[in-house]
Amino acid sequence: MNLLLASAQVALALAIAPLLNGLIKATKARFQGRAGPSLWQGYADLAKFLSRESVVSVQASWIFRAAPYLYFGALLTTAAMIPMWTAVSPLAGAADAVVLVGLMAVARFALALAALDTGSNFGGMGASREIALATLTELALFLVLFAFAIVAGSTNLTLLVGGDALKVPRLLGFAALAMIAVAETGRIPVDNPDTHLELTMIHEGMLLEYSGRPLGILLWATLVKQMVILSLITTLVAPWGIARGSDPAALAIGLATFLLKLALLGTGLAVVETSFAKLRIFRVPDFLGVAAMLGVFTLISAYLLGGA
Amino acid sequence: MRTLPFALTGLNGALGVVLALWALLSNREADIGQWAVTPFVRIVFRLDPLGAFFLLVISGGAIAASLYAAAYVEHGPRTAGWGSAAFCIFILAMELLVLADSVFAFLLAWELMSLSSYFLVIQHHRSASVRQAGWIYAAMTHFGTAFLLAAFFLLARNANGLDFADFRALKGSLDPLAQSLVFLLAFVGFGTKAGVIPFHVWLPRAHPAAPSHVSALMSGVMIKTGIFGLLRVGLQFTGPGPAWWGWLILLFGLVSAVLGVLYALMEHDLKRLLAFHSIENIGIILIGLGVAFIAFAEARAEIAALALAAALFHVLNHAVFKMLLFMGAGAVQQGAHTRDLERLGGLIKRMPWTAATFLIGAAAISALPPLNGFASEWLTFQGLLGLAAARAEAASGVALALSAGLLGLTGALALACFVKAFGIAFLAQPRSKGAAHASEVSWPMIGAMVLLATLCIGVGLLPNSVMRLLAPVVVSVVGPVSTTNFALGQIRGTDEGVLAPILILGFLLVLSLLPVLLGRLIGGPSRARIAPTWVCGVALEPSMQYSSTALVKPIRIIFRALIRPYREIELHHAIAPYFVSGVRYQAGVVETYERLVYRPVFAAVVGLAKAIRRLQNGSVRTYLAYICAALVVVLLLVTR
């Protein structure tokens, strides 16, 4: 286990995630003909939230107070686990794809319970939609991960890092993972990350009662989650440039290509957000069903074409 | 004085645990004794690794349940001592069952277990629904026993005697038809006890009807005896069968898992919800068993060992967290005087210990790392994927991977269900007076729950401890297989692919505390102010928060093809249809198998009985005519 690399990945995730989100917002603004916030606005927002006083509901229990920390811890553990710019995960043998999904479930569990804790109906709405859509998102994600795991012979993330050849299963896997990424990051067409209206309240509904420092922690963790989901795409289906050795040149190239790929994927997310309208909430299962079917096709093609 | 029986069963449990651990850790088998009542009826007892593992589960469960029951029955109905007597007999019967080594010993213990649990279920017999649950349970368990008798009969026809030793000697020499028939009969018979859909109709009725210490033991331990029986009769006696056995088990496991958790989501009675979750977890165990049977049939011993270990590990884990959850439900019922989720709420402040242990049980059953539920589900995934990876042809490999996907789906659905169960019952504001005046339960009950919660965490962090105990069991069932890498649950024997829960916990703890440091550095000391929840300017009412039905409504809509909910809306009007004076709305779920299988079958049987009843019309002349006709027929037959 490479503790140095794990710490570096955690630090990079914390540092870069707000910038990635700023890039997505800037791209959306350009597409929508606005000037938009600056690329660095995310940092200012986080600093603002972290220094403000928080208001805690009188109905809330210790779960409300503890949930942001558990959410943050679980998502940053996934950031430490997933291979980003090296082909070896920092946690070596212990980095497992099923554990990755399990940790995201831990984060979701904590936040959903905290949403129910204050006794307001917006939290219940967000929690109920989130846990319902999460069932299908996890199904689709598992199917894609298992398609790659069967070919690799293990669910270990180090072994799931793709090779350099481009094959059909990888294209199908990319399509499925792209749809899953839209759902997990809470972007249009699944959810709208910019508003707090009832219509779009899946993730935002669960955060609604938080303010001040806990809100800042939750927002930062959400940005890291977005980065981890995009890293999953780059690692599994687009690993070109990843550092397969440990010499400084390879690491530098790996880091540079990783950041470039993140920027490209972020821009892609922004393009998708501006190109589509948000789906009605009960059309989202159809969307996720298509993602699951793409996962099944990835599986079948991986078997028939012998590898990804 | 009321606690004496439970002290005795607790002691019994402790002895059982010691015996089981000794047998497993030293990898020994022991002939305990035999007794020939007549040359035909022989009672034989033997301790072998498979029996020792189930003895461990049963005895451990007995300890926890006894501790809980000692305090629980103080507040229960003042039933005569038969409730406590039945409890003692129940535990003894289950322990004898796993030690039985002849047909009569097995059936004796089986019937004793069924009868004593019937008496335990109907302890609150003044209620009609409890009595109905009792007779449905008794009927279904004897339905299963009939199949068992048929299976033993078939085995006895081919073997030299009625001892299990004779049956073990049969291995490999049964003709395929008899082999498969024995397997199918055993599957139906033991599946009824285990609660496999569609033989499970007794489970959602019997578990809520029984008092909580009984429900905990039945759900955590008794249904596992079905799994034990399936392994004994379906695998150890009949030997490695064709692969379709495994596919059948896998299919039933998937159906039980998915439907079980979907029906659990739709329930708002806390104990019925937990009963359906038991069905789901039996499905997960069957998924592991199915993979083991398939791998066994294809002589892939390593994968068979892994999948069997996953299934048995889940047997133990499910016993631990299901008992914990049922005990929590019983505590809630005692503290808040209701088990209806729509009337609970806010209990975390009034019953903090119950809430904390229930939370750990809920996290464990939702397969969240690093707890024990995740460890056994992870291992089941490894078994499924290992078998899928080892196959050349696409169809079965894709089927196995899809099964793995569905297993992941059930995990996510279980998480949704326990967000509902814990969130609605314990969080926010109380929805009724009973919940508003709830009080914490007494320390033995809390002690039992804390013990089980500690086990959840301990086994989750140190899964190798249980895997070491499973090694001799797996070797005795599957055959000689390398167990040096066993504890880590690897597939393909690579050095990669381990589960390291302590490492994950370490990262979780450190990274959860990191924001405290970061917040301090960036924002200075943290400040918090307490204020009421804002709901757009009006006063916060308990009716404003989400109810349990509302929380799972999206899932009900998404999965309506599987759940098939019904909805009735009636409009009342006094004068004319234009002026609606009231609306009556009723929604619910009638389980599919009840609608398609049980109700038509019951209706047909009742219709047939009514038709036959016309023969008895009360007229003496008709009866005399029947006697005359019967006499004539008999004379004709005899004088032929």
mmCIF file of C-alpha atoms in Angstrom, chain B residues 285-570:
data_model
loop_
_atom_site.group_PDB
_atom_site.id
_atom_site.type_symbol
_atom_site.label_atom_id
_atom_site.label_comp_id
_atom_site.label_asym_id
_atom_site.label_seq_id
_atom_site.Cartn_x
_atom_site.Cartn_y
_atom_site.Cartn_z
ATOM 1 C CA ILE B 285 -27.633 -17.553 0.720
ATOM 2 C CA LEU B 286 -29.251 -19.628 -2.018
ATOM 3 C CA ILE B 287 -27.415 -17.602 -4.663
ATOM 4 C CA GLY B 288 -24.139 -18.619 -3.019
ATOM 5 C CA LEU B 289 -25.317 -22.217 -2.722
ATOM 6 C CA GLY B 290 -26.420 -22.280 -6.340
ATOM 7 C CA VAL B 291 -22.991 -21.185 -7.523
ATOM 8 C CA ALA B 292 -21.438 -23.819 -5.254
ATOM 9 C CA PHE B 293 -23.650 -26.557 -6.698
ATOM 10 C CA ILE B 294 -22.891 -25.508 -10.289
ATOM 11 C CA ALA B 295 -19.168 -25.348 -9.620
ATOM 12 C CA PHE B 296 -19.306 -28.668 -7.794
ATOM 13 C CA ALA B 297 -21.041 -30.303 -10.742
ATOM 14 C CA GLU B 298 -18.358 -28.986 -13.081
ATOM 15 C CA ALA B 299 -15.563 -30.145 -10.767
ATOM 16 C CA ARG B 300 -14.339 -26.603 -10.113
ATOM 17 C CA ALA B 301 -13.555 -27.313 -6.498
ATOM 18 C CA GLU B 302 -11.947 -23.961 -5.670
ATOM 19 C CA ILE B 303 -14.915 -21.915 -6.797
ATOM 20 C CA ALA B 304 -17.324 -24.350 -5.158
ATOM 21 C CA ALA B 305 -15.431 -23.946 -1.904
ATOM 22 C CA LEU B 306 -15.498 -20.163 -2.199
ATOM 23 C CA ALA B 307 -19.208 -19.981 -2.981
ATOM 24 C CA LEU B 308 -20.117 -22.438 -0.244
ATOM 25 C CA ALA B 309 -18.034 -20.440 2.224
ATOM 26 C CA ALA B 310 -19.820 -17.275 1.102
ATOM 27 C CA ALA B 311 -23.236 -18.871 1.672
ATOM 28 C CA LEU B 312 -22.324 -20.226 5.105
ATOM 29 C CA PHE B 313 -20.677 -16.956 6.112
ATOM 30 C CA HIS B 314 -23.888 -15.193 5.198
ATOM 31 C CA VAL B 315 -25.794 -17.730 7.325
ATOM 32 C CA LEU B 316 -23.803 -16.598 10.329
ATOM 33 C CA ASN B 317 -23.923 -12.908 9.484
ATOM 34 C CA HIS B 318 -27.613 -12.918 8.831
ATOM 35 C CA ALA B 319 -28.232 -14.700 12.125
ATOM 36 C CA VAL B 320 -26.303 -11.964 13.933
ATOM 37 C CA PHE B 321 -27.845 -8.895 12.356
ATOM 38 C CA LYS B 322 -31.338 -10.277 11.909
ATOM 39 C CA MET B 323 -31.536 -11.207 15.579
ATOM 40 C CA LEU B 324 -30.277 -7.735 16.416
ATOM 41 C CA LEU B 325 -32.936 -6.096 14.263
ATOM 42 C CA PHE B 326 -35.786 -8.224 15.598
ATOM 43 C CA MET B 327 -34.670 -7.481 19.131
ATOM 44 C CA GLY B 328 -34.669 -3.809 18.245
ATOM 45 C CA ALA B 329 -38.170 -4.104 16.842
ATOM 46 C CA GLY B 330 -39.276 -5.811 20.030
ATOM 47 C CA ALA B 331 -37.682 -3.064 22.087
ATOM 48 C CA VAL B 332 -39.459 -0.449 19.974
ATOM 49 C CA GLN B 333 -42.737 -2.253 20.454
ATOM 50 C CA GLN B 334 -42.220 -2.402 24.176
ATOM 51 C CA GLY B 335 -40.996 1.156 24.482
ATOM 52 C CA ALA B 336 -43.398 2.891 22.099
ATOM 53 C CA HIS B 337 -46.288 0.399 22.272
ATOM 54 C CA THR B 338 -46.629 0.059 18.542
ATOM 55 C CA ARG B 339 -44.746 -1.494 15.651
ATOM 56 C CA ASP B 340 -46.445 0.475 12.915
ATOM 57 C CA LEU B 341 -43.881 2.696 11.223
ATOM 58 C CA GLU B 342 -46.558 5.268 10.460
ATOM 59 C CA ARG B 343 -46.974 5.833 14.203
ATOM 60 C CA LEU B 344 -43.341 5.918 15.266
ATOM 61 C CA GLY B 345 -40.684 8.600 15.026
ATOM 62 C CA GLY B 346 -38.244 10.511 17.154
ATOM 63 C CA LEU B 347 -37.204 7.442 19.113
ATOM 64 C CA ILE B 348 -33.506 8.194 18.782
ATOM 65 C CA LYS B 349 -33.802 10.763 21.513
ATOM 66 C CA ARG B 350 -35.912 8.672 23.872
ATOM 67 C CA MET B 351 -34.351 5.244 23.210
ATOM 68 C CA PRO B 352 -30.734 6.046 22.317
ATOM 69 C CA TRP B 353 -29.246 2.606 22.891
ATOM 70 C CA THR B 354 -31.914 0.828 20.882
ATOM 71 C CA ALA B 355 -31.413 3.373 18.127
ATOM 72 C CA ALA B 356 -27.650 3.003 18.028
ATOM 73 C CA THR B 357 -27.698 -0.793 17.892
ATOM 74 C CA PHE B 358 -30.555 -0.804 15.368
ATOM 75 C CA LEU B 359 -28.500 1.556 13.210
ATOM 76 C CA ILE B 360 -25.559 -0.834 13.245
ATOM 77 C CA GLY B 361 -27.868 -3.730 12.353
ATOM 78 C CA ALA B 362 -29.446 -1.672 9.570
ATOM 79 C CA ALA B 363 -26.046 -0.734 8.161
ATOM 80 C CA ALA B 364 -24.928 -4.365 8.349
ATOM 81 C CA ILE B 365 -27.969 -5.730 6.529
ATOM 82 C CA SER B 366 -27.632 -3.052 3.836
ATOM 83 C CA ALA B 367 -24.182 -4.457 3.063
ATOM 84 C CA LEU B 368 -22.243 -1.325 3.957
ATOM 85 C CA PRO B 369 -18.494 -1.702 4.380
ATOM 86 C CA PRO B 370 -16.752 -2.431 6.717
ATOM 87 C CA LEU B 371 -19.504 -4.404 8.524
ATOM 88 C CA ASN B 372 -20.189 -8.113 8.341
ATOM 89 C CA GLY B 373 -23.042 -8.045 5.808
ATOM 90 C CA PHE B 374 -20.697 -6.501 3.273
ATOM 91 C CA ALA B 375 -18.048 -9.165 3.853
ATOM 92 C CA SER B 376 -20.347 -12.066 3.006
ATOM 93 C CA GLU B 377 -21.951 -10.267 0.070
ATOM 94 C CA TRP B 378 -18.508 -9.414 -1.278
ATOM 95 C CA LEU B 379 -17.575 -13.067 -1.029
ATOM 96 C CA THR B 380 -20.769 -14.072 -2.855
ATOM 97 C CA PHE B 381 -19.863 -11.624 -5.617
ATOM 98 C CA GLN B 382 -16.429 -13.203 -5.855
ATOM 99 C CA GLY B 383 -18.002 -16.629 -6.191
ATOM 100 C CA LEU B 384 -20.392 -15.517 -8.925
ATOM 101 C CA LEU B 385 -17.741 -13.644 -10.878
ATOM 102 C CA GLY B 386 -15.173 -16.366 -10.421
ATOM 103 C CA LEU B 387 -17.526 -18.886 -11.939
ATOM 104 C CA ALA B 388 -18.464 -16.464 -14.722
ATOM 105 C CA ALA B 389 -14.832 -15.792 -15.522
ATOM 106 C CA ALA B 390 -14.023 -19.490 -15.672
ATOM 107 C CA ARG B 391 -16.547 -20.223 -18.378
ATOM 108 C CA ALA B 392 -15.927 -20.329 -22.063
ATOM 109 C CA GLU B 393 -19.431 -19.986 -23.425
ATOM 110 C CA ALA B 394 -21.227 -16.683 -23.217
ATOM 111 C CA ALA B 395 -24.775 -17.619 -22.273
ATOM 112 C CA SER B 396 -24.176 -19.025 -18.814
ATOM 113 C CA GLY B 397 -21.414 -16.531 -18.111
ATOM 114 C CA VAL B 398 -23.687 -13.609 -18.917
ATOM 115 C CA ALA B 399 -26.427 -15.219 -16.804
ATOM 116 C CA LEU B 400 -24.063 -15.410 -13.842
ATOM 117 C CA ALA B 401 -22.934 -11.831 -14.287
ATOM 118 C CA LEU B 402 -26.557 -10.702 -14.519
ATOM 119 C CA SER B 403 -27.217 -12.587 -11.300
ATOM 120 C CA ALA B 404 -24.381 -10.633 -9.748
ATOM 121 C CA GLY B 405 -25.961 -7.416 -11.001
ATOM 122 C CA LEU B 406 -29.287 -8.419 -9.466
ATOM 123 C CA LEU B 407 -27.519 -9.179 -6.200
ATOM 124 C CA GLY B 408 -26.183 -5.631 -6.295
ATOM 125 C CA LEU B 409 -29.714 -4.405 -6.956
ATOM 126 C CA THR B 410 -31.008 -6.187 -3.871
ATOM 127 C CA GLY B 411 -28.254 -4.561 -1.841
ATOM 128 C CA ALA B 412 -29.344 -1.117 -3.010
ATOM 129 C CA LEU B 413 -33.010 -1.953 -2.345
ATOM 130 C CA ALA B 414 -32.123 -3.191 1.145
ATOM 131 C CA LEU B 415 -30.356 0.110 1.780
ATOM 132 C CA ALA B 416 -33.499 1.971 0.722
ATOM 133 C CA CYS B 417 -35.601 -0.208 2.988
ATOM 134 C CA PHE B 418 -33.460 0.432 6.021
ATOM 135 C CA VAL B 419 -33.223 4.137 5.371
ATOM 136 C CA LYS B 420 -36.985 3.900 5.629
ATOM 137 C CA ALA B 421 -37.093 1.597 8.659
ATOM 138 C CA PHE B 422 -34.522 3.476 10.707
ATOM 139 C CA GLY B 423 -35.328 6.948 9.409
ATOM 140 C CA ILE B 424 -39.056 6.820 9.933
ATOM 141 C CA ALA B 425 -38.982 4.918 13.215
ATOM 142 C CA PHE B 426 -36.187 6.717 14.990
ATOM 143 C CA LEU B 427 -35.629 10.125 13.421
ATOM 144 C CA ALA B 428 -37.519 13.391 13.214
ATOM 145 C CA GLN B 429 -40.649 13.837 15.280
ATOM 146 C CA PRO B 430 -42.943 11.268 16.890
ATOM 147 C CA ARG B 431 -46.097 10.581 14.936
ATOM 148 C CA SER B 432 -48.205 9.297 17.837
ATOM 149 C CA LYS B 433 -48.543 9.599 21.594
ATOM 150 C CA GLY B 434 -47.014 6.197 22.152
ATOM 151 C CA ALA B 435 -43.865 7.216 20.341
ATOM 152 C CA ALA B 436 -43.799 10.597 22.057
ATOM 153 C CA HIS B 437 -43.750 8.928 25.476
ATOM 154 C CA ALA B 438 -41.467 6.048 24.590
ATOM 155 C CA SER B 439 -39.015 4.855 27.184
ATOM 156 C CA GLU B 440 -35.807 2.919 26.868
ATOM 157 C CA VAL B 441 -35.930 -0.784 27.620
ATOM 158 C CA SER B 442 -34.145 -2.586 30.428
ATOM 159 C CA TRP B 443 -30.454 -3.418 30.445
ATOM 160 C CA PRO B 444 -30.544 -7.161 29.610
ATOM 161 C CA MET B 445 -32.327 -6.382 26.366
ATOM 162 C CA ILE B 446 -29.888 -3.600 25.588
ATOM 163 C CA GLY B 447 -27.040 -5.901 26.590
ATOM 164 C CA ALA B 448 -28.122 -8.561 24.126
ATOM 165 C CA MET B 449 -28.400 -5.986 21.342
ATOM 166 C CA VAL B 450 -25.020 -4.459 22.150
ATOM 167 C CA LEU B 451 -23.478 -7.927 22.118
ATOM 168 C CA LEU B 452 -24.859 -8.624 18.643
ATOM 169 C CA ALA B 453 -23.892 -5.176 17.364
ATOM 170 C CA THR B 454 -20.342 -5.754 18.574
ATOM 171 C CA LEU B 455 -20.336 -9.037 16.697
ATOM 172 C CA CYS B 456 -21.519 -7.255 13.561
ATOM 173 C CA ILE B 457 -18.604 -4.867 13.758
ATOM 174 C CA GLY B 458 -16.106 -7.489 14.936
ATOM 175 C CA VAL B 459 -16.905 -10.070 12.291
ATOM 176 C CA GLY B 460 -16.963 -7.324 9.690
ATOM 177 C CA LEU B 461 -13.493 -6.121 10.609
ATOM 178 C CA LEU B 462 -12.050 -9.612 11.059
ATOM 179 C CA PRO B 463 -13.755 -11.861 8.516
ATOM 180 C CA ASN B 464 -10.785 -14.199 8.604
ATOM 181 C CA SER B 465 -11.850 -15.351 12.038
ATOM 182 C CA VAL B 466 -15.023 -16.845 10.606
ATOM 183 C CA MET B 467 -13.350 -18.077 7.436
ATOM 184 C CA ARG B 468 -10.945 -20.101 9.570
ATOM 185 C CA LEU B 469 -13.921 -21.801 11.169
ATOM 186 C CA LEU B 470 -15.430 -22.449 7.760
ATOM 187 C CA ALA B 471 -12.375 -24.132 6.281
ATOM 188 C CA PRO B 472 -13.039 -27.599 7.758
ATOM 189 C CA VAL B 473 -16.728 -27.351 6.844
ATOM 190 C CA VAL B 474 -15.983 -26.592 3.228
ATOM 191 C CA VAL B 475 -13.361 -29.307 2.992
ATOM 192 C CA SER B 476 -15.793 -31.852 4.425
ATOM 193 C CA VAL B 477 -18.463 -30.969 1.871
ATOM 194 C CA VAL B 478 -16.519 -30.156 -1.281
ATOM 195 C CA GLY B 479 -13.534 -32.370 -0.798
ATOM 196 C CA PRO B 480 -9.855 -31.605 -0.412
ATOM 197 C CA VAL B 481 -9.243 -28.084 -1.595
ATOM 198 C CA SER B 482 -6.491 -25.657 -0.772
ATOM 199 C CA THR B 483 -7.581 -23.378 2.031
ATOM 200 C CA THR B 484 -4.345 -21.486 2.587
ATOM 201 C CA ASN B 485 -5.497 -18.576 0.480
ATOM 202 C CA PHE B 486 -8.965 -19.168 1.661
ATOM 203 C CA ALA B 487 -9.242 -16.525 4.287
ATOM 204 C CA LEU B 488 -8.814 -13.797 1.763
ATOM 205 C CA GLY B 489 -11.478 -14.894 -0.660
ATOM 206 C CA GLN B 490 -9.434 -14.683 -3.804
ATOM 207 C CA ILE B 491 -10.458 -15.836 -7.199
ATOM 208 C CA ARG B 492 -8.063 -17.288 -9.699
ATOM 209 C CA GLY B 493 -5.515 -17.437 -6.950
ATOM 210 C CA THR B 494 -4.055 -14.076 -7.755
ATOM 211 C CA ASP B 495 -2.401 -12.037 -5.059
ATOM 212 C CA GLU B 496 -4.705 -9.209 -5.850
ATOM 213 C CA GLY B 497 -8.348 -9.102 -4.864
ATOM 214 C CA VAL B 498 -8.584 -9.139 -1.110
ATOM 215 C CA LEU B 499 -10.989 -7.528 1.256
ATOM 216 C CA ALA B 500 -9.265 -5.424 3.884
ATOM 217 C CA PRO B 501 -11.952 -3.985 6.126
ATOM 218 C CA ILE B 502 -9.585 -2.691 8.801
ATOM 219 C CA LEU B 503 -7.714 -0.689 6.206
ATOM 220 C CA ILE B 504 -10.954 0.748 4.881
ATOM 221 C CA LEU B 505 -12.067 1.613 8.389
ATOM 222 C CA GLY B 506 -8.755 3.301 9.005
ATOM 223 C CA PHE B 507 -9.118 5.445 5.920
ATOM 224 C CA LEU B 508 -12.737 6.212 6.776
ATOM 225 C CA LEU B 509 -11.871 7.376 10.269
ATOM 226 C CA VAL B 510 -8.900 9.497 9.249
ATOM 227 C CA LEU B 511 -10.635 11.056 6.278
ATOM 228 C CA SER B 512 -13.799 11.713 8.284
ATOM 229 C CA LEU B 513 -11.784 13.720 10.770
ATOM 230 C CA LEU B 514 -9.862 15.557 8.063
ATOM 231 C CA PRO B 515 -12.616 18.133 7.464
ATOM 232 C CA VAL B 516 -12.469 19.107 11.120
ATOM 233 C CA LEU B 517 -8.852 20.088 10.567
ATOM 234 C CA LEU B 518 -9.482 21.676 7.183
ATOM 235 C CA GLY B 519 -12.459 23.610 8.476
ATOM 236 C CA ARG B 520 -10.406 24.918 11.365
ATOM 237 C CA LEU B 521 -7.589 25.978 9.066
ATOM 238 C CA ILE B 522 -9.746 27.651 6.468
ATOM 239 C CA GLY B 523 -12.621 28.999 8.462
ATOM 240 C CA GLY B 524 -11.572 29.346 12.080
ATOM 241 C CA PRO B 525 -13.455 27.822 15.019
ATOM 242 C CA SER B 526 -16.837 26.284 14.185
ATOM 243 C CA ARG B 527 -19.985 27.922 15.426
ATOM 244 C CA ALA B 528 -23.445 26.441 15.498
ATOM 245 C CA ARG B 529 -26.801 27.813 16.486
ATOM 246 C CA ILE B 530 -29.915 25.826 17.326
ATOM 247 C CA ALA B 531 -33.158 26.902 15.693
ATOM 248 C CA PRO B 532 -36.440 25.259 14.693
ATOM 249 C CA THR B 533 -36.724 23.668 11.255
ATOM 250 C CA TRP B 534 -37.914 26.156 8.657
ATOM 251 C CA VAL B 535 -41.068 25.057 6.809
ATOM 252 C CA CYS B 536 -41.999 28.216 4.960
ATOM 253 C CA GLY B 537 -43.106 30.142 8.007
ATOM 254 C CA VAL B 538 -45.676 27.819 9.550
ATOM 255 C CA ALA B 539 -45.232 25.770 12.703
ATOM 256 C CA LEU B 540 -43.625 22.379 12.165
ATOM 257 C CA GLU B 541 -46.110 19.540 12.604
ATOM 258 C CA PRO B 542 -45.316 15.831 12.778
ATOM 259 C CA SER B 543 -47.719 15.310 9.903
ATOM 260 C CA MET B 544 -45.490 17.380 7.631
ATOM 261 C CA GLN B 545 -42.679 14.889 7.624
ATOM 262 C CA TYR B 546 -42.475 12.014 5.212
ATOM 263 C CA SER B 547 -44.360 8.837 6.079
ATOM 264 C CA SER B 548 -43.059 5.367 5.384
ATOM 265 C CA THR B 549 -45.434 4.815 2.470
ATOM 266 C CA ALA B 550 -44.458 8.134 0.922
ATOM 267 C CA LEU B 551 -40.755 7.470 1.290
ATOM 268 C CA VAL B 552 -40.916 4.339 -0.834
ATOM 269 C CA LYS B 553 -43.524 5.566 -3.301
ATOM 270 C CA PRO B 554 -40.927 6.157 -6.067
ATOM 271 C CA ILE B 555 -39.687 2.593 -5.685
ATOM 272 C CA ARG B 556 -43.261 1.332 -5.690
ATOM 273 C CA ILE B 557 -43.815 3.131 -8.983
ATOM 274 C CA ILE B 558 -40.520 2.115 -10.601
ATOM 275 C CA PHE B 559 -40.899 -1.556 -9.727
ATOM 276 C CA ARG B 560 -44.662 -1.754 -10.125
ATOM 277 C CA ALA B 561 -44.369 -4.537 -12.692
ATOM 278 C CA LEU B 562 -42.878 -6.791 -10.009
ATOM 279 C CA ILE B 563 -44.854 -5.575 -7.022
ATOM 280 C CA ARG B 564 -48.236 -5.077 -8.707
ATOM 281 C CA PRO B 565 -49.769 -2.672 -6.208
ATOM 282 C CA TYR B 566 -53.462 -2.028 -6.344
ATOM 283 C CA ARG B 567 -55.225 1.251 -5.837
ATOM 284 C CA GLU B 568 -58.881 1.969 -5.183
ATOM 285 C CA ILE B 569 -60.311 5.459 -5.290
ATOM 286 C CA GLU B 570 -63.912 6.090 -4.429
#
